[in-house]
Short mmCIF file of C-alpha atoms in Angstrom, two decimals:
data_model
loop_
_atom_site.label_atom_id
_atom_site.label_comp_id
_atom_site.label_asym_id
_atom_site.label_seq_id
_atom_site.Cartn_x
_atom_site.Cartn_y
_atom_site.Cartn_z
CA MET A 6 0.22 -0.05 0.14
CA PRO A 7 1.90 3.31 -0.97
CA ARG A 8 2.53 5.58 2.37
CA SER A 9 0.37 8.56 2.26
CA THR A 10 1.50 12.28 1.31
CA ARG A 11 1.53 13.32 5.27
CA ALA A 12 4.78 10.12 5.38
CA ARG A 13 6.45 10.50 2.48
CA GLY A 14 5.93 14.64 2.29
CA GLY A 15 4.84 14.50 -1.22
CA PRO A 16 2.09 17.11 -2.51
CA PRO A 17 -1.53 16.11 -1.67
CA ARG A 18 -4.30 14.23 -3.73
CA ALA A 19 -6.84 16.52 -2.42
CA LEU A 20 -7.82 19.51 -0.78
CA LEU A 21 -10.45 20.38 1.72
CA LEU A 22 -11.47 24.19 2.07
CA ASP A 23 -13.49 25.74 4.42
CA HIS A 24 -15.69 28.53 2.53
CA GLY A 25 -15.86 31.57 4.38
CA GLY A 26 -12.98 33.01 4.02
CA VAL A 27 -11.09 30.68 2.38
CA LEU A 28 -13.28 29.85 -0.65
CA THR A 29 -15.19 33.41 -0.89
CA ARG A 30 -15.31 36.16 1.21
CA SER A 31 -17.74 38.53 2.26
CA VAL A 32 -18.13 42.01 1.27
CA LYS A 33 -20.67 43.29 4.14
CA HIS A 34 -23.75 45.65 4.21
CA PRO A 35 -24.20 46.59 7.72
CA GLU A 36 -26.87 49.37 6.42
CA ARG A 37 -28.66 46.53 4.74
CA CYS A 38 -29.95 45.73 8.33
CA PRO A 39 -31.50 47.86 11.27
CA SER A 40 -30.12 50.73 13.08
CA SER A 41 -32.26 49.74 15.89
CA PRO A 42 -30.42 48.96 19.33
CA THR A 43 -30.71 45.70 19.15
CA ALA A 44 -31.31 43.28 22.43
CA PHE A 45 -30.80 39.85 23.36
CA SER A 46 -29.99 37.18 26.07
CA PRO A 47 -26.82 35.64 25.87
CA ALA A 48 -27.13 31.89 24.94
CA PRO A 49 -25.21 28.66 26.02
CA THR A 50 -22.07 29.25 25.12
CA GLY A 51 -21.13 29.13 21.34
CA ARG A 52 -24.76 28.75 20.61
CA PRO A 53 -26.02 31.21 18.41
CA VAL A 54 -28.90 33.51 18.41
CA TRP A 55 -31.03 36.01 16.64
CA THR A 56 -30.69 39.78 17.22
CA ALA A 57 -33.56 42.11 17.11
CA SER A 58 -31.73 44.00 13.78
CA GLY A 59 -32.37 40.36 12.07
CA CYS A 60 -28.55 39.47 12.24
CA LEU A 61 -27.39 36.26 13.31
CA VAL A 62 -24.54 36.58 15.75
CA THR A 63 -22.65 33.80 17.80
CA SER A 64 -22.27 34.23 22.05
CA ALA A 65 -19.07 34.59 23.13
CA PRO A 66 -18.04 30.88 23.46
CA ALA A 67 -15.48 29.33 26.02
CA TRP A 68 -12.20 30.43 23.73
CA PRO A 69 -10.65 33.24 25.37
CA PRO A 70 -9.01 36.30 23.38
CA THR A 71 -5.05 35.62 23.47
CA ALA A 72 -2.99 38.31 23.39
CA THR A 73 -2.88 38.64 19.32
CA GLY A 74 -6.47 38.82 19.32
CA ARG A 75 -6.95 35.32 18.12
CA THR A 76 -8.91 32.69 19.77
CA ALA A 77 -7.30 29.72 21.80
CA THR A 78 -8.76 26.51 21.04
CA PRO A 79 -11.74 24.67 23.28
CA ALA A 80 -11.22 21.59 25.15
CA PRO A 81 -13.36 19.59 24.81
CA PRO A 82 -14.08 20.94 21.41
CA PRO A 83 -18.04 20.61 20.62
CA PRO A 84 -18.79 18.06 18.76
CA HIS A 85 -23.04 18.90 17.58
CA GLU A 86 -23.90 21.78 15.42
CA THR A 87 -27.19 23.03 16.22
CA THR A 88 -30.22 21.85 13.93
CA HIS A 89 -32.08 24.96 12.62
CA HIS A 90 -35.49 24.04 14.46
CA GLU A 91 -33.18 23.73 17.55
CA LEU A 92 -32.01 27.33 17.17
CA TRP A 93 -35.57 28.60 16.79
CA GLU A 94 -37.40 26.64 19.12
CA GLU A 95 -35.06 26.61 22.01
CA PHE A 96 -33.14 29.49 21.68
CA ILE A 97 -35.24 31.82 20.03
CA ALA A 98 -39.26 31.42 20.14
CA THR A 99 -38.55 29.86 23.89
CA ASP A 100 -41.45 31.68 25.34
CA TRP A 101 -43.53 32.76 22.43
CA PRO A 102 -46.48 31.89 22.45
CA GLU A 103 -47.15 27.89 20.84
CA PRO A 104 -48.68 29.06 17.79
CA ALA A 105 -45.67 31.63 16.79
CA ARG A 106 -43.18 28.79 17.67
CA ALA A 107 -44.61 26.41 15.45
CA ALA A 108 -44.83 29.22 12.42
CA VAL A 109 -41.49 30.11 12.85
CA SER A 110 -40.86 25.96 13.28
CA ALA A 111 -42.01 25.32 10.38
CA GLU A 112 -40.24 27.73 8.19
CA ALA A 113 -36.52 27.26 10.21
CA THR A 114 -34.81 27.00 7.38
CA GLU A 115 -35.53 29.38 5.56
CA LEU A 116 -35.07 31.96 8.47
CA CYS A 117 -31.73 31.05 8.72
CA ARG A 118 -30.97 32.13 5.47
CA SER A 119 -32.23 35.00 5.65
CA PRO A 120 -30.21 37.16 7.62
CA VAL A 121 -27.04 36.14 5.94
CA LEU A 122 -28.51 37.42 2.29
CA THR A 123 -29.17 40.73 4.21
CA GLU A 124 -26.48 41.37 5.65
CA SER A 125 -23.43 40.28 3.02
CA ASP A 126 -22.54 39.55 -0.82
CA LYS A 127 -19.78 36.45 -1.17
CA ARG A 128 -17.43 36.48 -3.84
CA ALA A 129 -14.55 34.06 -4.90
CA GLU A 130 -11.75 34.64 -3.48
CA PRO A 131 -9.33 35.23 -6.54
CA ALA A 132 -6.34 33.45 -5.25
CA THR A 133 -8.52 29.81 -3.95
CA THR A 134 -10.15 29.80 -7.26
CA GLU A 135 -6.38 29.89 -9.18
CA VAL A 136 -5.69 27.46 -6.83
CA LEU A 137 -8.51 24.98 -7.97
CA ARG A 138 -7.89 25.73 -11.47
CA LEU A 139 -4.56 24.82 -11.21
CA GLY A 140 -5.10 21.95 -9.01
CA LYS A 141 -7.60 20.22 -11.69
CA GLU A 142 -5.14 20.24 -13.95
CA HIS A 143 -2.75 18.50 -11.68
CA GLY A 144 -5.10 15.52 -10.92
CA VAL A 145 -5.86 17.10 -7.26
CA ARG A 146 -9.45 17.12 -6.33
CA ALA A 147 -11.16 19.56 -3.94
CA GLY A 148 -14.38 19.42 -1.86
CA VAL A 149 -15.55 22.10 0.93
CA VAL A 150 -15.83 21.49 5.00
CA SER A 151 -17.44 23.98 6.38
CA ASN A 152 -19.33 25.06 9.62
CA THR A 153 -22.84 26.76 8.50
CA LEU A 154 -26.40 27.11 9.46
CA ALA A 155 -26.80 27.89 6.03
CA GLY A 156 -25.51 24.93 3.75
CA SER A 157 -27.70 25.32 0.92
CA LEU A 158 -26.91 28.88 0.58
CA ASN A 159 -23.33 28.05 0.75
CA ARG A 160 -24.00 25.86 -2.55
CA GLU A 161 -25.63 28.41 -4.12
CA THR A 162 -23.00 30.82 -3.54
CA VAL A 163 -20.60 27.91 -5.13
CA ALA A 164 -22.24 28.16 -8.01
CA ALA A 165 -23.10 31.63 -9.15
CA CYS A 166 -19.19 32.23 -8.60
CA GLY A 167 -18.90 29.51 -11.46
CA LEU A 168 -17.49 27.29 -8.61
CA ALA A 169 -19.22 23.96 -8.80
CA PRO A 170 -17.20 22.54 -11.35
CA TYR A 171 -14.02 22.62 -9.39
CA LEU A 172 -15.76 20.74 -6.48
CA GLY A 173 -16.33 16.65 -5.71
CA VAL A 174 -17.85 17.58 -2.46
CA GLN A 175 -19.34 19.54 -0.25
CA VAL A 176 -20.06 19.11 3.75
CA HIS A 177 -21.66 21.31 5.54
CA SER A 178 -22.65 21.60 9.52
CA ASP A 179 -25.71 21.99 8.92
CA GLU A 180 -26.60 19.33 6.97
CA THR A 181 -24.01 16.65 8.63
CA GLY A 182 -25.24 17.69 12.50
CA LEU A 183 -21.17 17.67 13.06
CA ARG A 184 -18.88 20.69 13.84
CA GLU A 185 -15.40 22.09 13.51
CA PRO A 186 -13.23 21.71 15.21
CA GLY A 187 -13.97 17.87 15.45
CA PRO A 188 -12.59 15.99 12.70
CA GLN A 189 -15.14 13.72 11.75
CA LEU A 190 -16.56 16.79 9.83
CA LEU A 191 -14.08 15.61 7.27
CA LEU A 192 -13.98 12.34 6.84
CA PRO A 193 -17.26 11.97 4.47
CA ALA A 194 -15.06 14.65 2.29
CA ALA A 195 -12.34 12.46 2.07
CA ARG A 196 -14.24 9.64 1.29
CA ALA A 197 -16.26 11.40 -1.20
CA LEU A 198 -12.94 12.17 -2.85
CA GLY A 199 -11.69 8.88 -3.02
CA THR A 200 -8.79 9.40 -0.65
CA ASP A 201 -7.53 9.08 2.90
CA PRO A 202 -7.82 12.19 4.94
CA ALA A 203 -3.93 11.80 5.51
CA ASP A 204 -3.73 12.37 1.78
CA CYS A 205 -5.45 15.52 1.78
CA TRP A 206 -5.01 19.38 2.79
CA TYR A 207 -7.14 21.06 4.88
CA VAL A 208 -7.15 24.91 4.34
CA GLY A 209 -8.98 27.46 7.28
CA ASP A 210 -8.77 30.73 8.28
CA ASN A 211 -8.49 30.29 11.79
CA ASP A 212 -5.62 29.65 13.46
CA ASP A 213 -6.47 26.79 16.23
CA ARG A 214 -10.14 25.79 15.29
CA ASP A 215 -9.21 24.97 11.43
CA VAL A 216 -5.65 23.57 12.13
CA VAL A 217 -7.30 21.37 15.55
CA CYS A 218 -9.74 20.10 13.01
CA GLY A 219 -6.76 19.33 10.13
CA THR A 220 -4.91 17.40 12.69
CA GLY A 221 -7.31 15.57 14.61
CA GLY A 222 -9.10 14.46 11.17
CA ARG A 223 -5.20 13.26 10.16
CA THR A 224 -5.03 15.69 7.61
CA HIS A 225 -2.45 18.66 7.05
CA GLY A 226 -3.72 21.73 8.66
CA THR A 227 -2.61 25.39 7.17
CA ASP A 228 -4.64 28.27 7.18
CA ALA A 229 -5.23 30.64 4.38
CA PRO A 230 -2.36 33.58 3.37
CA ARG A 231 -3.48 36.88 4.78
CA GLY A 232 -0.94 39.12 3.46
CA PRO A 233 3.02 39.01 4.04
CA PRO A 234 3.83 35.29 6.07
CA ARG A 235 4.54 36.04 9.21
CA HIS A 236 4.92 33.62 12.49
CA ARG A 237 2.61 32.11 14.25
CA ARG A 238 2.04 29.76 17.34
CA ARG A 239 0.04 26.46 16.27
CA PRO A 240 -1.39 23.50 17.98
CA ALA A 241 1.57 20.50 17.64
CA ALA A 242 0.62 18.10 14.44
CA ARG A 243 0.85 14.66 14.78
CA HIS A 244 3.22 12.98 12.39
CA GLY A 245 2.85 9.68 10.71
CA ARG A 246 0.00 7.44 10.33
CA PRO A 247 -1.27 6.81 13.20
CA ARG A 248 -1.97 3.14 14.70
CA ARG A 249 -4.73 1.64 13.35
CA ARG A 250 -7.31 1.16 16.67
CA ARG A 251 -10.44 -1.37 16.52
CA THR A 252 -14.05 0.12 17.29
CA ALA A 253 -17.36 -2.08 17.46
CA GLY A 254 -18.18 -3.45 14.55
CA THR A 255 -14.59 -4.08 13.11
CA ALA A 256 -11.89 -7.17 14.02
CA SER A 257 -8.36 -7.65 14.34
CA PRO A 258 -6.83 -9.06 10.98
CA ARG A 259 -5.66 -12.06 12.91
CA THR A 260 -8.91 -12.93 14.22
CA GLN A 261 -10.14 -12.82 11.10
CA ARG A 262 -11.69 -16.51 9.58
CA LYS A 263 -13.69 -15.14 6.38
CA ARG A 264 -12.36 -11.72 4.66
CA PRO A 265 -15.16 -9.19 3.74
CA HIS A 266 -16.07 -8.63 0.19
CA GLY A 267 -13.96 -5.87 -1.20
CA ARG A 268 -10.94 -4.82 -4.02
CA PRO A 269 -7.99 -7.03 -3.21
CA ARG A 270 -5.25 -4.12 -2.88
CA GLY A 271 -3.38 -3.26 -5.42
CA THR A 272 -5.87 -4.12 -7.92
CA ARG A 273 -7.72 -1.39 -10.08
CA MET A 274 -11.25 -1.23 -10.46
CA ASN A 275 -13.68 -1.73 -12.96
CA GLY A 276 -16.10 1.23 -14.67
CA THR A 277 -18.87 -0.40 -12.73
CA GLU A 278 -16.96 -0.58 -9.83
CA GLU A 279 -16.03 2.99 -9.87
CA LEU A 280 -19.75 3.81 -10.20
CA SER A 281 -21.17 2.62 -7.34
CA VAL A 282 -18.56 4.48 -5.53
CA HIS A 283 -19.83 6.92 -6.62
CA LEU A 284 -23.44 6.55 -6.15
CA ARG A 285 -22.96 5.49 -2.45
CA THR A 286 -21.56 8.47 -2.12
CA VAL A 287 -24.74 9.99 -3.23
CA ALA A 288 -26.69 8.02 -1.09
CA VAL A 289 -24.88 8.97 2.13
CA GLU A 290 -24.82 12.64 1.06
CA ALA A 291 -28.86 12.46 0.29
CA ALA A 292 -29.25 10.30 3.51
CA LEU A 293 -27.61 13.29 5.30
CA ALA A 294 -29.17 15.50 4.23
CA VAL A 295 -32.42 14.98 5.98
CA ALA A 296 -31.17 13.87 9.10
CA PRO A 297 -31.04 17.24 11.16
CA ASP A 298 -34.73 17.58 10.00
CA LEU A 299 -35.51 14.45 11.33
CA ARG A 300 -33.24 14.63 14.82
CA ALA A 301 -35.27 17.67 15.16
CA ALA A 302 -38.72 16.14 14.67
CA PHE A 303 -38.06 13.51 17.08
CA ARG A 304 -40.11 13.54 19.92
CA SER A 305 -42.11 16.81 18.49
CA ARG A 306 -45.80 16.34 18.92
CA MET A 307 -46.16 15.70 15.16
CA GLU A 308 -49.99 14.55 13.19
CA VAL A 309 -49.63 10.15 12.69
CA ARG A 310 -51.80 9.18 10.19
CA PHE A 311 -52.27 5.30 9.05
CA LYS A 312 -52.14 3.77 5.18
CA ARG A 313 -53.47 -0.23 5.45
CA ASP A 314 -54.24 -0.09 9.61
CA GLU A 315 -53.41 1.11 12.87
CA HIS A 316 -50.03 -1.10 12.32
CA ASP A 317 -48.41 1.60 9.29
CA PRO A 318 -48.48 4.83 10.77
CA VAL A 319 -47.04 7.41 8.18
CA THR A 320 -46.39 11.02 9.39
CA GLU A 321 -45.82 14.05 7.74
CA HIS A 322 -41.70 14.26 8.32
CA ASP A 323 -41.63 10.97 6.11
CA ARG A 324 -42.99 12.50 3.23
CA ARG A 325 -40.72 15.47 3.53
CA ALA A 326 -38.14 13.46 3.93
CA GLU A 327 -38.35 11.29 1.03
CA GLU A 328 -38.90 14.30 -1.82
CA ARG A 329 -35.90 16.37 -0.42
CA ILE A 330 -34.13 12.71 -1.26
CA ARG A 331 -36.24 12.68 -4.66
CA HIS A 332 -34.61 15.65 -5.69
CA ALA A 333 -31.32 15.02 -4.14
CA LEU A 334 -30.74 12.30 -6.29
CA LEU A 335 -31.90 13.27 -9.24
CA GLY A 336 -29.30 16.68 -9.30
CA LYS A 337 -26.55 14.41 -8.94
CA VAL A 338 -27.69 11.12 -11.39
CA PRO A 339 -30.22 12.80 -13.45
CA GLY A 340 -32.69 10.11 -15.40
CA SER A 341 -32.95 7.73 -12.21
CA THR A 342 -36.18 6.10 -11.40
CA ILE A 343 -37.15 6.60 -8.14
CA VAL A 344 -38.66 3.93 -5.92
CA GLY A 345 -40.01 5.62 -2.37
CA GLU A 346 -42.36 4.17 0.21
CA GLU A 347 -44.47 7.39 0.00
CA GLY A 348 -44.73 8.16 -3.60
CA GLY A 349 -44.25 4.97 -4.94
CA ARG A 350 -42.65 4.19 -8.46
CA ARG A 351 -41.28 7.29 -10.48
CA GLU A 352 -39.91 6.22 -14.18
CA GLY A 353 -36.73 7.43 -15.51
CA SER A 354 -34.95 6.96 -18.41
CA GLY A 355 -31.48 5.80 -17.55
CA ARG A 356 -30.09 2.80 -15.96
CA ILE A 357 -29.92 3.14 -12.12
CA SER A 358 -33.14 3.10 -10.00
CA TRP A 359 -32.75 4.07 -6.07
CA TYR A 360 -35.13 2.40 -3.15
CA VAL A 361 -36.19 5.06 -0.65
CA ASP A 362 -37.02 4.54 2.77
CA PRO A 363 -37.04 7.87 4.49
CA ILE A 364 -38.24 6.86 7.77
CA ASP A 365 -37.60 3.41 8.30
CA GLY A 366 -39.29 2.64 11.80
CA THR A 367 -41.67 5.54 11.51
CA ALA A 368 -43.81 3.83 13.94
CA ASN A 369 -40.60 3.88 16.78
CA PHE A 370 -39.96 7.90 15.05
CA ALA A 371 -43.76 8.69 15.95
CA HIS A 372 -43.57 7.13 19.62
CA GLY A 373 -40.01 8.55 20.44
CA LEU A 374 -38.37 5.59 20.34
CA ALA A 375 -34.68 5.83 19.17
CA PHE A 376 -34.70 2.81 16.29
CA PHE A 377 -35.97 4.30 13.08
CA CYS A 378 -33.28 5.42 9.98
CA THR A 379 -33.29 6.66 6.71
CA ALA A 380 -32.33 3.79 3.90
CA ILE A 381 -31.28 4.49 0.80
CA GLY A 382 -30.27 1.74 -2.06
CA ALA A 383 -28.88 1.68 -5.68
CA VAL A 384 -29.55 -0.48 -8.14
CA LEU A 385 -27.76 -0.63 -11.61
CA ASP A 386 -29.64 -3.21 -14.40
CA GLY A 387 -31.12 -4.99 -11.15
CA ARG A 388 -28.40 -5.50 -9.21
CA PRO A 389 -27.86 -3.01 -5.89
CA VAL A 390 -24.67 -1.60 -5.85
CA ALA A 391 -24.35 0.73 -3.41
CA ALA A 392 -26.18 1.62 0.03
CA ALA A 393 -26.79 3.93 3.00
CA VAL A 394 -28.06 3.38 6.31
CA VAL A 395 -27.81 6.57 8.71
CA ASP A 396 -29.06 6.58 11.92
CA PRO A 397 -29.93 10.37 12.74
CA ILE A 398 -29.99 9.82 16.49
CA ALA A 399 -27.35 7.44 16.88
CA GLY A 400 -25.13 9.37 14.27
CA HIS A 401 -23.85 5.85 12.90
CA VAL A 402 -23.58 6.27 9.12
CA PHE A 403 -23.34 2.76 7.58
CA SER A 404 -22.40 2.43 3.55
CA ALA A 405 -21.47 0.10 1.15
CA ASP A 406 -20.00 -0.40 -2.12
CA LEU A 407 -18.81 -3.02 -4.46
CA ALA A 408 -16.26 -2.15 -2.60
CA GLY A 409 -17.02 -3.00 0.61
CA ALA A 410 -18.44 -2.20 3.29
CA ARG A 411 -18.39 0.54 6.32
CA LEU A 412 -19.18 2.36 9.35
CA GLY A 413 -18.17 5.56 9.20
CA ASP A 414 -14.96 5.64 8.04
CA ARG A 415 -14.14 2.19 9.44
CA PRO A 416 -14.33 -0.87 6.66
CA LEU A 417 -17.37 -3.07 8.73
CA VAL A 418 -16.65 -6.74 9.63
CA SER A 419 -19.85 -8.87 10.22
CA ALA A 420 -18.62 -11.04 13.22
CA GLY A 421 -19.78 -12.68 16.22
CA THR A 422 -20.72 -15.96 18.02
CA THR A 423 -20.77 -18.91 16.84
CA GLU A 424 -23.44 -20.84 18.39
CA GLU A 425 -26.97 -19.85 18.20
CA GLY A 426 -27.71 -21.05 22.35
CA ARG A 427 -25.48 -17.64 22.81
CA ALA A 428 -26.74 -15.15 19.99
CA LEU A 429 -28.87 -12.26 19.72
CA LEU A 430 -31.98 -12.58 17.17
CA ILE A 431 -33.99 -9.21 15.45
CA THR A 432 -36.83 -10.44 13.93
CA GLY A 433 -40.99 -9.03 13.42
CA PHE A 434 -42.02 -12.41 13.30
CA PRO A 435 -45.01 -12.68 13.94
CA ASN A 436 -46.66 -9.29 12.82
CA SER A 437 -50.35 -8.68 13.04
CA ARG A 438 -51.37 -10.19 9.34
CA GLU A 439 -49.65 -13.27 10.60
CA LEU A 440 -51.51 -13.81 13.86
CA GLU A 441 -54.82 -12.43 11.83
CA SER A 442 -54.17 -15.82 9.53
CA ARG A 443 -54.74 -17.73 13.17
CA ASP A 444 -52.35 -20.35 11.77
CA PRO A 445 -51.82 -22.23 14.73
CA GLU A 446 -48.03 -23.45 13.64
CA SER A 447 -47.18 -19.36 13.85
CA PRO A 448 -46.72 -19.17 17.26
CA VAL A 449 -45.48 -22.14 17.91
CA ARG A 450 -42.36 -21.61 15.59
CA PHE A 451 -41.75 -18.13 17.66
CA ALA A 452 -41.42 -19.98 20.76
CA GLY A 453 -38.90 -22.48 19.06
CA LEU A 454 -36.78 -19.26 17.70
CA VAL A 455 -37.02 -17.85 21.55
CA SER A 456 -36.01 -21.15 23.07
CA ARG A 457 -32.87 -21.56 21.21
CA TYR A 458 -31.58 -18.02 20.51
CA GLY A 459 -29.61 -16.42 23.48
CA THR A 460 -31.90 -13.55 22.95
CA VAL A 461 -34.71 -12.31 20.96
CA ARG A 462 -35.76 -8.87 20.25
CA ARG A 463 -38.26 -7.10 18.34
CA THR A 464 -37.14 -3.55 17.01
CA GLY A 465 -39.26 -2.28 14.31
CA SER A 466 -36.56 -1.27 11.56
CA ALA A 467 -35.50 -4.02 9.44
CA ALA A 468 -33.12 -1.46 7.58
CA LEU A 469 -31.22 -0.86 10.96
CA SER A 470 -31.47 -4.58 12.20
CA LEU A 471 -29.94 -5.82 9.19
CA ALA A 472 -27.28 -2.40 9.24
CA HIS A 473 -26.41 -4.32 13.28
CA VAL A 474 -25.85 -7.55 11.68
CA ALA A 475 -23.56 -6.07 9.44
CA ALA A 476 -21.61 -4.54 12.05
CA GLY A 477 -21.78 -7.38 14.23
CA TRP A 478 -24.00 -6.00 16.84
CA SER A 479 -26.37 -8.60 16.22
CA ASP A 480 -26.05 -11.93 15.34
CA ALA A 481 -28.95 -12.73 13.26
CA ALA A 482 -32.08 -11.09 11.98
CA LEU A 483 -35.05 -12.87 9.99
CA GLY A 484 -37.64 -10.81 8.63
CA THR A 485 -41.19 -11.39 7.27
CA THR A 486 -43.83 -9.81 4.49
CA VAL A 487 -40.74 -6.89 3.53
CA ASN A 488 -40.87 -4.15 1.02
CA ALA A 489 -38.07 -3.51 -1.33
CA TRP A 490 -37.39 -0.23 0.09
CA ASP A 491 -37.12 -1.71 3.23
CA ILE A 492 -33.79 -3.98 2.52
CA CYS A 493 -32.32 -2.84 -1.01
CA ALA A 494 -29.84 -0.79 1.12
CA ALA A 495 -28.94 -3.06 4.40
CA HIS A 496 -29.36 -6.34 2.33
CA LEU A 497 -26.01 -5.13 0.29
CA LEU A 498 -24.00 -3.90 3.49
CA VAL A 499 -24.48 -7.20 5.66
CA ASP A 500 -23.56 -8.91 1.85
CA ARG A 501 -20.29 -6.68 1.29
CA ALA A 502 -19.42 -6.95 5.21
CA GLY A 503 -19.13 -10.46 5.03
CA GLY A 504 -21.95 -11.62 6.42
CA THR A 505 -24.70 -13.42 5.10
CA TYR A 506 -28.21 -12.32 3.28
CA VAL A 507 -30.67 -15.54 2.00
CA PRO A 508 -34.17 -14.04 0.37
CA PHE A 509 -36.91 -16.31 0.31
CA GLY A 510 -40.62 -16.38 0.12
CA GLY A 511 -40.80 -15.55 -3.33
CA ASP A 512 -39.61 -15.28 -6.73
CA PRO A 513 -35.90 -15.47 -7.43
CA GLY A 514 -34.22 -11.82 -6.64
CA TRP A 515 -32.38 -10.10 -4.09
CA ASP A 516 -36.46 -8.36 -3.25
CA GLN A 517 -38.17 -11.74 -2.28
CA PRO A 518 -40.47 -10.73 0.76
CA CYS A 519 -38.83 -12.72 2.99
CA TYR A 520 -34.41 -12.51 4.37
CA LEU A 521 -32.88 -14.51 6.91
CA ALA A 522 -29.22 -12.36 7.95
CA HIS A 523 -26.54 -13.85 10.27
CA THR A 524 -22.38 -12.88 10.42
CA ARG A 525 -19.85 -15.05 9.30
CA ASP A 526 -19.28 -17.15 12.10
CA LEU A 527 -23.05 -18.01 13.22
CA GLU A 528 -24.04 -21.25 12.01
CA PRO A 529 -28.04 -20.45 12.04
CA THR A 530 -29.50 -24.34 12.05
CA ALA A 531 -33.25 -22.85 13.56
CA LEU A 532 -33.80 -20.26 10.97
CA ARG A 533 -33.23 -22.02 8.39
CA GLU A 534 -35.54 -24.82 9.96
CA PHE A 535 -37.94 -21.67 10.12
CA ALA A 536 -37.52 -20.71 6.46
CA HIS A 537 -37.68 -24.38 5.07
CA TRP A 538 -41.23 -24.04 6.87
CA TYR A 539 -42.14 -20.75 5.34
CA THR A 540 -41.76 -21.56 2.25
CA THR A 541 -43.12 -24.96 1.84
CA ARG A 542 -46.47 -23.42 3.85
CA ARG A 543 -46.28 -20.24 1.38
CA ALA A 544 -46.20 -22.99 -1.33
CA ARG A 545 -48.91 -25.08 0.41
CA THR A 546 -51.47 -22.07 1.16
CA GLY A 547 -50.62 -18.98 -0.77
CA ARG A 548 -50.16 -16.88 2.55
#
């Protein structure tokens, strides 16, 4: 494996740029804001508040100024970004009447854009534009990583300044829920550019925050030049590739008996594999785009309706999230077919089909139980090739392409116990429709699973359950009467992580209505017996 640019001291393979002060500069127009006195109560440390003049400001965080007037690095750094809804509901309209709070909450995203549009104009930094042009000529890819409460506005600015052709990805804190100096903000950007963070240069305009973010993310942290060179004191950067540490969902190479699917080192990807990597990035970005709104709506008052019966709820957030995902997918992959749980099938002219479940586990979401996810799978010529499953509450980003599966930036390895008596099984069987059939064998079969598995749980989200199998957090999963959007993304996670996914109960193909899945280590005798019984009964009775 080639050494990183950090180790060998060579040029970067990619540039990660801050937005304000690096990619663009603001031309302030204070005259656009009313000159009336402003009164507001300071928000908690580092939280934004709204002034009476309509300008967005930030209360003084616990970063005392240094002798040079710069800011020192906070310890520990705040890892999460305030959502648009949190800003208005918790820090601006806290004591407003309920109708007023509901009104501003519904328009929270647009209200976060308005003052930025009002008080300044954005222009491209000429020097950075030249760097991007030279980088493109020499094959150095570039992306944006930025703290902002108006990520959509930053994207519009990039397009208006003609910079979009130079950028392979744009990651904004209000869309991911993460914030500098947390280095996790850099990781999806580096992955989207097809490189390791250690092979990137991160360019910011803050002496401390951006350097800490860059070095913490294993990039080269640097500042955008401002005038003549001068000596600066910076946090000491760590050199050399850090030792790999194992986390949940990964395993030491010495303990691996079966390697998860992935490309052998030193070999080149073919065209389909390269496309699958791109589609995975698109799926992850689309799923992350709706995560802040789902977090904000979770455990809030919401209207719940029912589709087929009271066991099949839907909320306004399901429909809104699916529509936003659809626009994001078509914006990156025009001509795609979109198959969504709420919007049905919308045919496109291309070879790519997307299977979208905006909230898999809507009942959990509506009741305030933190086990639901957004699942997006890409299918090329009938074959699933890319996947994203995002748990917005836990912050877990599962993804897969033909080269492998990941949890965040770590490879996923589906490993666990070998014995069913010690294993954890997640299943939705028997559901209400199964019990309505009054088959006396159904509860007996469920009792058999309970007796033969160490632990059995009913979690209410097929996609997230399968993602847990891919990570090795659950040993097995069993589903009946599922839909294609429930399992398109997650079954690829299990397969690419080295686990086993077996569809059954329908015509041949990945989208059959039933499945059993397990880690690479488990011998699932009881599950195979169940699948045989269920398939035989279905052939005999038609249900």
